[in-house]
Tab-separated table of C-alpha atoms in Angstrom:
chain	number	residue	atom	x	y	z
A	56	UNK	CA	3.914	-14.445	19.984
A	57	UNK	CA	5.105	-16.025	16.890
A	58	UNK	CA	1.165	-16.894	15.654
A	59	UNK	CA	0.222	-13.389	16.724
A	60	UNK	CA	2.475	-11.428	14.372
A	61	UNK	CA	1.856	-13.784	11.776
A	62	UNK	CA	-1.957	-13.171	12.015
A	63	UNK	CA	-0.552	-9.870	11.484
A	64	UNK	CA	0.948	-10.812	8.299
A	65	UNK	CA	-1.594	-12.216	6.931
A	66	UNK	CA	-3.625	-8.756	7.158
A	67	UNK	CA	-0.733	-6.571	6.183
A	68	UNK	CA	0.186	-9.415	3.243
A	69	UNK	CA	-3.751	-8.334	1.881
A	70	UNK	CA	-3.749	-4.593	1.909
A	71	UNK	CA	0.008	-3.011	2.584
A	72	UNK	CA	0.661	-2.126	-1.263
A	73	UNK	CA	-3.376	-1.405	-1.600
A	74	UNK	CA	-3.427	1.122	1.317
A	75	UNK	CA	-0.159	2.161	-0.066
A	76	UNK	CA	-1.691	3.259	-3.693
A	77	UNK	CA	-4.381	4.442	-2.382
A	78	UNK	CA	-2.326	7.299	0.248
A	79	UNK	CA	-0.432	8.280	-2.487
A	80	UNK	CA	-3.893	8.546	-5.021
A	81	UNK	CA	-4.952	10.627	-2.368
A	82	UNK	CA	-2.013	12.851	-1.945
A	83	UNK	CA	-1.219	13.288	-5.465
A	84	UNK	CA	-5.036	14.755	-6.334
A	85	UNK	CA	-5.633	16.687	-2.926
A	86	UNK	CA	-2.159	18.271	-4.680
A	87	UNK	CA	-3.714	18.697	-8.195
A	88	UNK	CA	-6.826	20.609	-6.846
A	89	UNK	CA	-4.947	22.897	-4.463
A	90	UNK	CA	-2.161	24.155	-6.890
A	91	UNK	CA	-5.328	24.315	-9.660
A	92	UNK	CA	-6.686	26.771	-7.743
A	93	UNK	CA	-3.124	28.262	-5.878
A	94	UNK	CA	-1.973	28.951	-8.890
A	95	UNK	CA	-4.652	31.599	-10.420
A	96	UNK	CA	-3.654	34.463	-7.902
A	97	UNK	CA	-1.255	36.389	-10.084
A	98	UNK	CA	-5.014	36.700	-11.895
A	99	UNK	CA	-6.240	37.621	-9.383
A	100	UNK	CA	-8.424	35.227	-7.691
A	101	UNK	CA	-7.456	34.670	-3.961
A	102	UNK	CA	-8.575	32.597	-1.182
A	103	UNK	CA	-7.474	32.695	2.617
A	104	UNK	CA	-6.025	29.534	3.942
A	105	UNK	CA	-9.113	28.329	5.014
A	106	UNK	CA	-11.558	28.807	1.829
A	107	UNK	CA	-8.816	27.924	-0.668
A	108	UNK	CA	-9.210	24.099	1.158
A	109	UNK	CA	-12.802	24.492	1.124
A	110	UNK	CA	-13.271	24.751	-2.714
A	111	UNK	CA	-10.199	23.384	-3.591
A	112	UNK	CA	-13.149	19.690	-2.656
A	113	UNK	CA	-9.877	18.391	-0.984
A	114	UNK	CA	-12.596	17.594	1.889
A	115	UNK	CA	-14.641	15.692	-0.134
A	116	UNK	CA	-11.258	13.248	-1.039
A	117	UNK	CA	-10.182	12.751	1.963
A	118	UNK	CA	-13.960	11.071	2.903
A	119	UNK	CA	-13.525	9.383	-0.113
A	120	UNK	CA	-10.081	7.973	0.405
A	121	UNK	CA	-11.366	7.078	3.478
A	122	UNK	CA	-14.482	4.749	2.725
A	123	UNK	CA	-11.855	3.480	-0.018
A	124	UNK	CA	-9.596	2.238	3.004
A	125	UNK	CA	-12.353	1.133	5.245
A	126	UNK	CA	-13.693	-1.088	2.393
A	127	UNK	CA	-9.992	-2.601	2.068
A	128	UNK	CA	-9.946	-2.960	5.477
A	129	UNK	CA	-13.122	-4.450	5.794
A	130	UNK	CA	-11.881	-7.071	3.672
A	131	UNK	CA	-9.095	-8.928	5.936
A	132	UNK	CA	-10.178	-12.793	6.741
A	133	UNK	CA	-12.310	-12.828	4.224
A	134	UNK	CA	-12.984	-15.832	2.756
A	135	UNK	CA	-13.429	-15.623	-1.027
A	136	UNK	CA	-12.822	-18.493	-3.982
A	137	UNK	CA	-13.185	-21.179	-1.763
A	138	UNK	CA	-10.479	-19.755	0.649
A	139	UNK	CA	-10.272	-20.895	4.352
A	140	UNK	CA	-9.052	-17.920	6.694
A	141	UNK	CA	-10.679	-19.815	9.665
A	142	UNK	CA	-8.366	-22.677	8.836
A	143	UNK	CA	-5.456	-20.623	8.369
A	144	UNK	CA	-5.810	-19.278	11.857
A	145	UNK	CA	-6.202	-22.824	13.180
A	146	UNK	CA	-2.775	-24.225	11.660
A	147	UNK	CA	-1.172	-20.718	14.099
A	148	UNK	CA	-3.524	-22.087	17.333
A	149	UNK	CA	-4.520	-18.996	17.607
A	150	UNK	CA	-8.150	-18.531	18.844
A	151	UNK	CA	-10.623	-16.052	16.345
A	152	UNK	CA	-11.149	-14.261	18.875
A	153	UNK	CA	-7.647	-12.946	19.620
A	154	UNK	CA	-7.209	-13.406	15.555
A	155	UNK	CA	-9.505	-10.717	15.199
A	156	UNK	CA	-8.447	-8.240	18.176
A	157	UNK	CA	-5.311	-8.337	16.599
A	158	UNK	CA	-6.794	-7.695	12.801
A	159	UNK	CA	-9.236	-4.991	15.372
A	160	UNK	CA	-5.333	-3.570	16.384
A	161	UNK	CA	-4.525	-3.587	12.599
A	162	UNK	CA	-6.604	-1.337	11.334
A	163	UNK	CA	-6.414	1.067	14.298
A	164	UNK	CA	-3.244	1.278	13.097
A	165	UNK	CA	-4.228	1.729	9.573
A	166	UNK	CA	-6.363	4.412	10.503
A	167	UNK	CA	-3.802	6.527	12.300
A	168	UNK	CA	-1.406	6.089	9.142
A	169	UNK	CA	-4.587	7.796	6.927
A	170	UNK	CA	-4.971	10.743	9.049
A	171	UNK	CA	-1.143	11.175	9.854
A	172	UNK	CA	-0.913	11.170	5.743
A	173	UNK	CA	-3.326	13.868	5.386
A	174	UNK	CA	-2.546	15.920	8.109
A	175	UNK	CA	1.240	16.330	6.872
A	176	UNK	CA	-0.022	16.466	3.237
A	177	UNK	CA	-2.560	19.920	4.174
A	178	UNK	CA	0.947	21.300	6.437
A	179	UNK	CA	2.554	20.835	3.709
A	180	UNK	CA	-0.027	22.763	1.258
A	181	UNK	CA	-0.480	25.156	3.748
A	182	UNK	CA	3.434	25.777	3.250
A	183	UNK	CA	3.155	25.756	-0.701
A	184	UNK	CA	0.408	28.278	-0.646
A	185	UNK	CA	3.315	30.418	1.831
A	186	UNK	CA	5.382	30.111	-0.393
A	187	UNK	CA	3.487	31.100	-3.642
A	188	UNK	CA	1.724	33.797	-2.089
A	189	UNK	CA	2.483	37.732	-1.320
A	190	UNK	CA	3.217	38.273	1.955
A	191	UNK	CA	0.336	40.881	2.050
A	192	UNK	CA	-1.726	38.113	1.823
A	193	UNK	CA	-0.629	35.808	4.599
A	194	UNK	CA	0.823	36.117	8.166
A	195	UNK	CA	2.432	33.983	10.780
A	196	UNK	CA	-1.086	33.113	12.078
A	197	UNK	CA	-2.482	32.609	9.010
A	198	UNK	CA	-1.446	28.832	9.084
A	199	UNK	CA	-3.593	29.152	12.834
A	200	UNK	CA	-6.086	30.027	11.807
A	201	UNK	CA	-7.155	28.126	9.122
A	202	UNK	CA	-6.592	24.820	10.963
A	203	UNK	CA	-9.101	26.924	13.957
A	204	UNK	CA	-11.799	28.594	11.933
A	205	UNK	CA	-12.022	25.331	8.712
A	206	UNK	CA	-14.477	22.250	10.321
A	207	UNK	CA	-12.375	20.021	8.119
A	208	UNK	CA	-8.666	20.885	9.508
A	209	UNK	CA	-9.990	21.738	12.956
A	210	UNK	CA	-11.065	17.845	12.727
A	211	UNK	CA	-7.738	16.834	11.964
A	212	UNK	CA	-5.727	18.992	14.059
A	213	UNK	CA	-7.793	19.981	16.712
A	214	UNK	CA	-5.131	22.528	18.447
A	215	UNK	CA	-6.401	22.767	22.735
A	216	UNK	CA	-9.763	21.117	22.058
A	217	UNK	CA	-9.188	17.969	24.014
A	218	UNK	CA	-12.476	16.365	23.034
A	219	UNK	CA	-12.185	16.410	20.059
A	220	UNK	CA	-9.007	14.225	20.008
A	221	UNK	CA	-11.172	12.129	21.788
A	222	UNK	CA	-13.587	11.944	19.654
A	223	UNK	CA	-10.850	11.116	17.207
A	224	UNK	CA	-9.379	8.383	18.999
A	225	UNK	CA	-12.829	6.390	19.990
A	226	UNK	CA	-13.619	6.684	16.423
A	227	UNK	CA	-10.401	4.594	15.168
A	228	UNK	CA	-10.727	1.849	17.591
A	229	UNK	CA	-14.153	1.636	16.793
A	230	UNK	CA	-13.524	1.487	13.279
A	231	UNK	CA	-10.778	-0.561	13.678
A	232	UNK	CA	-12.676	-3.580	15.762
A	233	UNK	CA	-15.925	-3.286	13.418
A	234	UNK	CA	-14.431	-3.021	10.493
A	235	UNK	CA	-12.336	-7.048	11.653
A	236	UNK	CA	-16.217	-8.674	13.023
A	237	UNK	CA	-17.039	-7.264	9.437
A	238	UNK	CA	-15.188	-10.991	8.016
A	239	UNK	CA	-15.326	-12.283	11.563
A	240	UNK	CA	-19.336	-12.785	10.886
A	241	UNK	CA	-18.896	-13.578	7.033
A	242	UNK	CA	-17.093	-16.597	8.089
A	243	UNK	CA	-19.354	-17.368	10.272
A	244	UNK	CA	-22.154	-17.957	7.766
A	245	UNK	CA	-23.563	-14.541	9.112
A	246	UNK	CA	-24.889	-10.896	7.153
A	247	UNK	CA	-22.299	-7.354	9.247
A	248	UNK	CA	-22.588	-5.230	6.119
A	249	UNK	CA	-25.820	-2.595	6.890
A	250	UNK	CA	-24.242	-1.920	10.839
A	251	UNK	CA	-20.964	-1.298	9.579
A	252	UNK	CA	-21.731	0.723	6.658
A	253	UNK	CA	-24.102	3.238	8.814
A	254	UNK	CA	-21.219	4.018	10.861
A	255	UNK	CA	-18.459	3.894	8.917
A	256	UNK	CA	-20.238	6.608	6.651
A	257	UNK	CA	-21.710	8.589	9.424
A	258	UNK	CA	-18.580	8.610	11.070
A	259	UNK	CA	-17.525	10.213	7.473
A	260	UNK	CA	-19.795	12.720	6.846
A	261	UNK	CA	-20.200	13.958	10.784
A	262	UNK	CA	-15.400	13.942	11.471
A	263	UNK	CA	-15.482	18.123	9.473
A	264	UNK	CA	-17.277	19.879	13.089
A	265	UNK	CA	-15.782	23.310	13.572
A	266	UNK	CA	-14.723	23.593	16.496
A	267	UNK	CA	-17.050	24.352	20.228
A	268	UNK	CA	-18.913	21.241	19.080
A	269	UNK	CA	-18.404	19.327	22.175
A	270	UNK	CA	-22.048	17.628	22.339
A	271	UNK	CA	-22.044	16.439	18.544
A	272	UNK	CA	-18.339	15.296	20.176
A	273	UNK	CA	-19.297	14.242	23.296
A	274	UNK	CA	-22.289	11.902	20.962
A	275	UNK	CA	-20.492	10.545	18.529
A	276	UNK	CA	-18.406	8.912	22.006
A	277	UNK	CA	-21.044	7.508	23.515
A	278	UNK	CA	-22.852	6.410	19.909
A	279	UNK	CA	-19.064	4.403	19.005
A	280	UNK	CA	-18.362	3.749	21.529
A	281	UNK	CA	-22.084	1.830	22.169
A	282	UNK	CA	-20.790	0.246	18.214
A	283	UNK	CA	-17.973	-1.171	20.152
A	284	UNK	CA	-18.928	-2.401	23.553
A	285	UNK	CA	-21.576	-4.086	20.899
A	286	UNK	CA	-18.689	-5.732	18.672
A	287	UNK	CA	-16.778	-6.938	21.496
A	288	UNK	CA	-19.503	-8.898	23.101
A	289	UNK	CA	-20.053	-10.812	19.794
A	290	UNK	CA	-16.675	-11.470	19.368
A	291	UNK	CA	-16.617	-13.535	22.725
A	292	UNK	CA	-20.349	-14.228	22.260
A	293	UNK	CA	-21.628	-13.772	19.607
A	294	UNK	CA	-23.224	-16.910	17.723
A	295	UNK	CA	-20.287	-19.350	15.509
A	296	UNK	CA	-20.391	-21.090	12.559
A	297	UNK	CA	-23.627	-21.784	10.839
A	298	UNK	CA	-24.136	-25.359	8.966
Protein backbone atom coordinates (compact mmCIF):
# COMPACT_ATOMS: atom_id res chain seq x y z
CA UNK A 1 0.00 0.00 0.00
CA UNK A 2 2.86 2.39 0.80
CA UNK A 3 4.27 2.12 -2.72
CA UNK A 4 0.88 3.00 -4.19
CA UNK A 5 0.68 6.06 -1.97
CA UNK A 6 4.17 7.04 -3.12
CA UNK A 7 3.03 6.98 -6.77
CA UNK A 8 0.13 9.29 -5.90
CA UNK A 9 2.54 11.61 -4.10
CA UNK A 10 4.69 11.82 -7.23
CA UNK A 11 1.63 13.03 -9.12
CA UNK A 12 0.48 15.40 -6.37
CA UNK A 13 3.87 17.09 -5.83
CA UNK A 14 4.11 18.05 -9.50
CA UNK A 15 0.56 19.37 -9.88
CA UNK A 16 -1.18 20.37 -6.64
CA UNK A 17 0.06 23.97 -6.44
CA UNK A 18 -0.49 24.56 -10.14
CA UNK A 19 -4.05 23.26 -9.87
CA UNK A 20 -4.81 25.38 -6.80
CA UNK A 21 -3.47 28.47 -8.57
CA UNK A 22 -5.56 27.65 -11.64
CA UNK A 23 -8.74 27.23 -9.59
CA UNK A 24 -8.15 30.51 -7.77
CA UNK A 25 -7.48 32.35 -11.03
CA UNK A 26 -10.55 30.84 -12.71
CA UNK A 27 -12.80 31.78 -9.80
CA UNK A 28 -11.40 35.31 -9.63
CA UNK A 29 -11.85 35.94 -13.36
CA UNK A 30 -15.38 34.53 -13.39
CA UNK A 31 -16.36 36.63 -10.38
CA UNK A 32 -14.93 39.76 -12.00
CA UNK A 33 -16.80 39.13 -15.26
CA UNK A 34 -20.06 38.44 -13.41
CA UNK A 35 -19.75 41.47 -11.17
CA UNK A 36 -18.85 43.75 -14.08
CA UNK A 37 -22.26 43.11 -15.62
CA UNK A 38 -24.20 42.83 -12.38
CA UNK A 39 -23.17 46.26 -11.14
CA UNK A 40 -24.70 47.82 -14.27
CA UNK A 41 -28.19 46.80 -13.11
CA UNK A 42 -28.97 50.14 -11.41
CA UNK A 43 -28.29 51.96 -14.70
CA UNK A 44 -30.92 49.96 -16.54
CA UNK A 45 -28.94 47.08 -18.08
CA UNK A 46 -30.89 44.22 -16.54
CA UNK A 47 -30.22 40.56 -17.26
CA UNK A 48 -31.99 37.50 -16.02
CA UNK A 49 -29.72 35.13 -14.10
CA UNK A 50 -29.36 32.70 -17.00
CA UNK A 51 -28.68 35.52 -19.46
CA UNK A 52 -26.03 36.96 -17.17
CA UNK A 53 -24.10 33.69 -17.19
CA UNK A 54 -24.46 33.47 -20.97
CA UNK A 55 -23.21 36.96 -21.84
CA UNK A 56 -20.57 37.21 -19.12
CA UNK A 57 -18.21 34.76 -20.83
CA UNK A 58 -17.99 32.51 -17.78
CA UNK A 59 -18.46 29.30 -19.83
CA UNK A 60 -15.46 30.25 -21.99
CA UNK A 61 -13.31 30.94 -18.92
CA UNK A 62 -14.35 27.60 -17.45
CA UNK A 63 -13.56 25.79 -20.70
CA UNK A 64 -10.14 27.41 -20.96
CA UNK A 65 -9.37 26.54 -17.33
CA UNK A 66 -10.47 22.96 -17.97
CA UNK A 67 -8.08 22.65 -20.92
CA UNK A 68 -5.26 24.07 -18.80
CA UNK A 69 -6.06 21.55 -16.08
CA UNK A 70 -5.86 18.71 -18.61
CA UNK A 71 -2.52 20.11 -19.84
CA UNK A 72 -1.18 20.12 -16.27
CA UNK A 73 -2.36 16.56 -15.63
CA UNK A 74 -1.00 15.14 -18.86
CA UNK A 75 2.51 16.17 -17.79
CA UNK A 76 2.41 13.89 -14.74
CA UNK A 77 4.97 11.15 -15.34
CA UNK A 78 6.50 12.91 -18.34
CA UNK A 79 10.25 12.39 -18.67
CA UNK A 80 11.88 15.75 -19.30
CA UNK A 81 15.37 17.17 -18.83
CA UNK A 82 16.94 13.76 -18.42
CA UNK A 83 14.49 12.56 -15.75
CA UNK A 84 13.65 8.86 -15.69
CA UNK A 85 10.24 8.46 -14.09
CA UNK A 86 10.11 4.81 -15.10
CA UNK A 87 13.11 4.06 -12.87
CA UNK A 88 11.52 5.89 -9.94
CA UNK A 89 8.39 3.77 -10.36
CA UNK A 90 10.44 0.60 -10.57
CA UNK A 91 12.21 1.46 -7.31
CA UNK A 92 8.80 1.65 -5.67
CA UNK A 93 8.10 -1.95 -6.74
CA UNK A 94 4.99 -0.89 -8.64
CA UNK A 95 4.39 -2.10 -12.16
CA UNK A 96 4.11 0.67 -14.72
CA UNK A 97 0.62 -0.53 -15.60
CA UNK A 98 -0.59 -0.12 -12.02
CA UNK A 99 1.23 3.20 -11.70
CA UNK A 100 -0.59 4.46 -14.80
CA UNK A 101 -3.95 3.41 -13.37
CA UNK A 102 -3.09 5.16 -10.10
CA UNK A 103 -2.18 8.32 -11.98
CA UNK A 104 -5.41 7.98 -13.92
CA UNK A 105 -7.34 7.76 -10.64
CA UNK A 106 -5.50 10.86 -9.39
CA UNK A 107 -6.49 12.66 -12.60
CA UNK A 108 -10.13 11.72 -12.06
CA UNK A 109 -10.05 13.14 -8.53
CA UNK A 110 -8.57 16.40 -9.85
CA UNK A 111 -11.25 16.62 -12.53
CA UNK A 112 -13.94 16.02 -9.91
CA UNK A 113 -12.45 18.76 -7.70
CA UNK A 114 -12.48 21.11 -10.69
CA UNK A 115 -16.18 20.36 -11.25
CA UNK A 116 -16.98 20.83 -7.55
CA UNK A 117 -15.15 24.16 -7.35
CA UNK A 118 -16.81 25.41 -10.54
CA UNK A 119 -20.24 24.39 -9.29
CA UNK A 120 -19.65 26.05 -5.92
CA UNK A 121 -18.46 29.21 -7.69
CA UNK A 122 -21.56 29.53 -9.86
CA UNK A 123 -23.86 28.81 -6.89
CA UNK A 124 -22.19 31.62 -4.95
CA UNK A 125 -22.55 33.91 -7.96
CA UNK A 126 -26.24 33.02 -8.07
CA UNK A 127 -26.54 34.08 -4.44
CA UNK A 128 -24.66 37.29 -5.25
CA UNK A 129 -27.18 37.99 -8.00
CA UNK A 130 -30.10 37.50 -5.65
CA UNK A 131 -28.55 39.67 -2.93
CA UNK A 132 -27.73 42.50 -5.35
CA UNK A 133 -30.84 42.63 -7.52
CA UNK A 134 -34.15 44.10 -6.51
CA UNK A 135 -36.54 41.27 -5.44
CA UNK A 136 -38.93 42.28 -8.21
CA UNK A 137 -36.43 40.92 -10.76
CA UNK A 138 -36.14 37.39 -9.37
CA UNK A 139 -38.12 34.85 -7.35
CA UNK A 140 -37.60 31.60 -5.47
CA UNK A 141 -37.43 29.69 -8.76
CA UNK A 142 -34.89 31.90 -10.54
CA UNK A 143 -31.85 29.75 -9.70
CA UNK A 144 -33.70 26.55 -10.58
CA UNK A 145 -34.84 28.02 -13.91
CA UNK A 146 -31.32 29.19 -14.71
CA UNK A 147 -29.89 25.71 -14.15
CA UNK A 148 -32.68 24.25 -16.23
CA UNK A 149 -32.41 26.59 -19.23
CA UNK A 150 -28.74 27.56 -19.43
CA UNK A 151 -26.72 24.80 -21.15
CA UNK A 152 -23.54 25.47 -19.17
CA UNK A 153 -25.25 25.55 -15.79
CA UNK A 154 -27.42 22.57 -16.63
CA UNK A 155 -24.40 20.47 -17.60
CA UNK A 156 -22.69 21.39 -14.33
CA UNK A 157 -25.74 20.37 -12.31
CA UNK A 158 -28.17 18.42 -14.52
CA UNK A 159 -30.93 18.35 -11.88
CA UNK A 160 -33.07 15.28 -12.64
CA UNK A 161 -31.44 14.42 -16.01
CA UNK A 162 -29.69 11.17 -15.07
CA UNK A 163 -28.03 10.66 -18.45
CA UNK A 164 -26.07 13.90 -18.02
CA UNK A 165 -24.62 12.77 -14.69
CA UNK A 166 -23.56 9.47 -16.26
CA UNK A 167 -22.10 11.29 -19.27
CA UNK A 168 -20.03 13.58 -17.07
CA UNK A 169 -18.75 10.67 -14.99
CA UNK A 170 -17.70 8.75 -18.12
CA UNK A 171 -15.96 11.82 -19.56
CA UNK A 172 -13.99 12.27 -16.34
CA UNK A 173 -13.09 8.57 -16.26
CA UNK A 174 -11.97 8.60 -19.88
CA UNK A 175 -9.94 11.79 -19.49
CA UNK A 176 -8.30 10.47 -16.33
CA UNK A 177 -7.11 7.30 -18.06
CA UNK A 178 -6.19 8.89 -21.40
CA UNK A 179 -4.17 11.73 -19.83
CA UNK A 180 -2.23 9.20 -17.76
CA UNK A 181 -1.59 7.18 -20.92
CA UNK A 182 -0.08 10.20 -22.66
CA UNK A 183 2.94 10.19 -20.34
CA UNK A 184 3.09 6.39 -20.55
CA UNK A 185 3.33 6.62 -24.33
CA UNK A 186 6.02 9.29 -24.03
CA UNK A 187 8.07 7.12 -21.68
CA UNK A 188 7.80 4.27 -24.19
CA UNK A 189 9.08 6.50 -26.98
CA UNK A 190 5.72 6.76 -28.72
CA UNK A 191 3.35 9.59 -29.56
CA UNK A 192 -0.28 9.94 -28.59
CA UNK A 193 -0.86 13.67 -28.37
CA UNK A 194 -3.22 13.96 -31.34
CA UNK A 195 -5.94 11.56 -30.20
CA UNK A 196 -5.91 12.73 -26.59
CA UNK A 197 -5.91 16.42 -27.57
CA UNK A 198 -8.81 15.79 -29.95
CA UNK A 199 -10.89 14.05 -27.27
CA UNK A 200 -10.04 16.67 -24.64
CA UNK A 201 -11.07 19.57 -26.88
CA UNK A 202 -14.18 17.70 -28.03
CA UNK A 203 -15.20 17.00 -24.45
CA UNK A 204 -14.75 20.67 -23.60
CA UNK A 205 -16.74 21.95 -26.57
CA UNK A 206 -19.58 19.43 -26.17
CA UNK A 207 -19.84 19.76 -22.39
CA UNK A 208 -22.51 22.53 -22.41
CA UNK A 209 -25.72 20.85 -23.57
CA UNK A 210 -29.29 21.95 -23.05
CA UNK A 211 -31.75 19.80 -21.19
CA UNK A 212 -33.27 16.90 -23.10
CA UNK A 213 -30.12 16.02 -25.05
CA UNK A 214 -30.30 12.29 -24.30
CA UNK A 215 -29.11 11.11 -27.71
CA UNK A 216 -26.23 13.59 -27.64
CA UNK A 217 -25.30 12.33 -24.18
CA UNK A 218 -25.54 8.75 -25.40
CA UNK A 219 -23.26 9.44 -28.37
CA UNK A 220 -20.65 11.03 -26.11
CA UNK A 221 -20.90 8.13 -23.64
CA UNK A 222 -20.39 5.53 -26.36
CA UNK A 223 -17.46 7.44 -27.90
CA UNK A 224 -15.80 8.00 -24.52
CA UNK A 225 -16.27 4.35 -23.55
CA UNK A 226 -14.56 3.26 -26.78
CA UNK A 227 -11.64 5.59 -26.04
CA UNK A 228 -11.40 4.20 -22.50
CA UNK A 229 -11.32 0.60 -23.73
CA UNK A 230 -8.59 1.45 -26.22
CA UNK A 231 -6.35 3.04 -23.60
CA UNK A 232 -6.96 0.27 -21.07
CA UNK A 233 -5.93 -2.21 -23.76
CA UNK A 234 -2.85 -0.12 -24.50
CA UNK A 235 -1.84 0.00 -20.83
CA UNK A 236 -1.74 -3.79 -20.51
CA UNK A 237 -1.11 -4.95 -24.09
CA UNK A 238 0.58 -2.03 -25.80
CA UNK A 239 4.10 -1.93 -27.15
CA UNK A 240 6.76 -1.52 -24.49
CA UNK A 241 9.86 0.62 -24.74
CA UNK A 242 11.52 1.52 -28.00
CA UNK A 243 15.29 1.64 -28.19
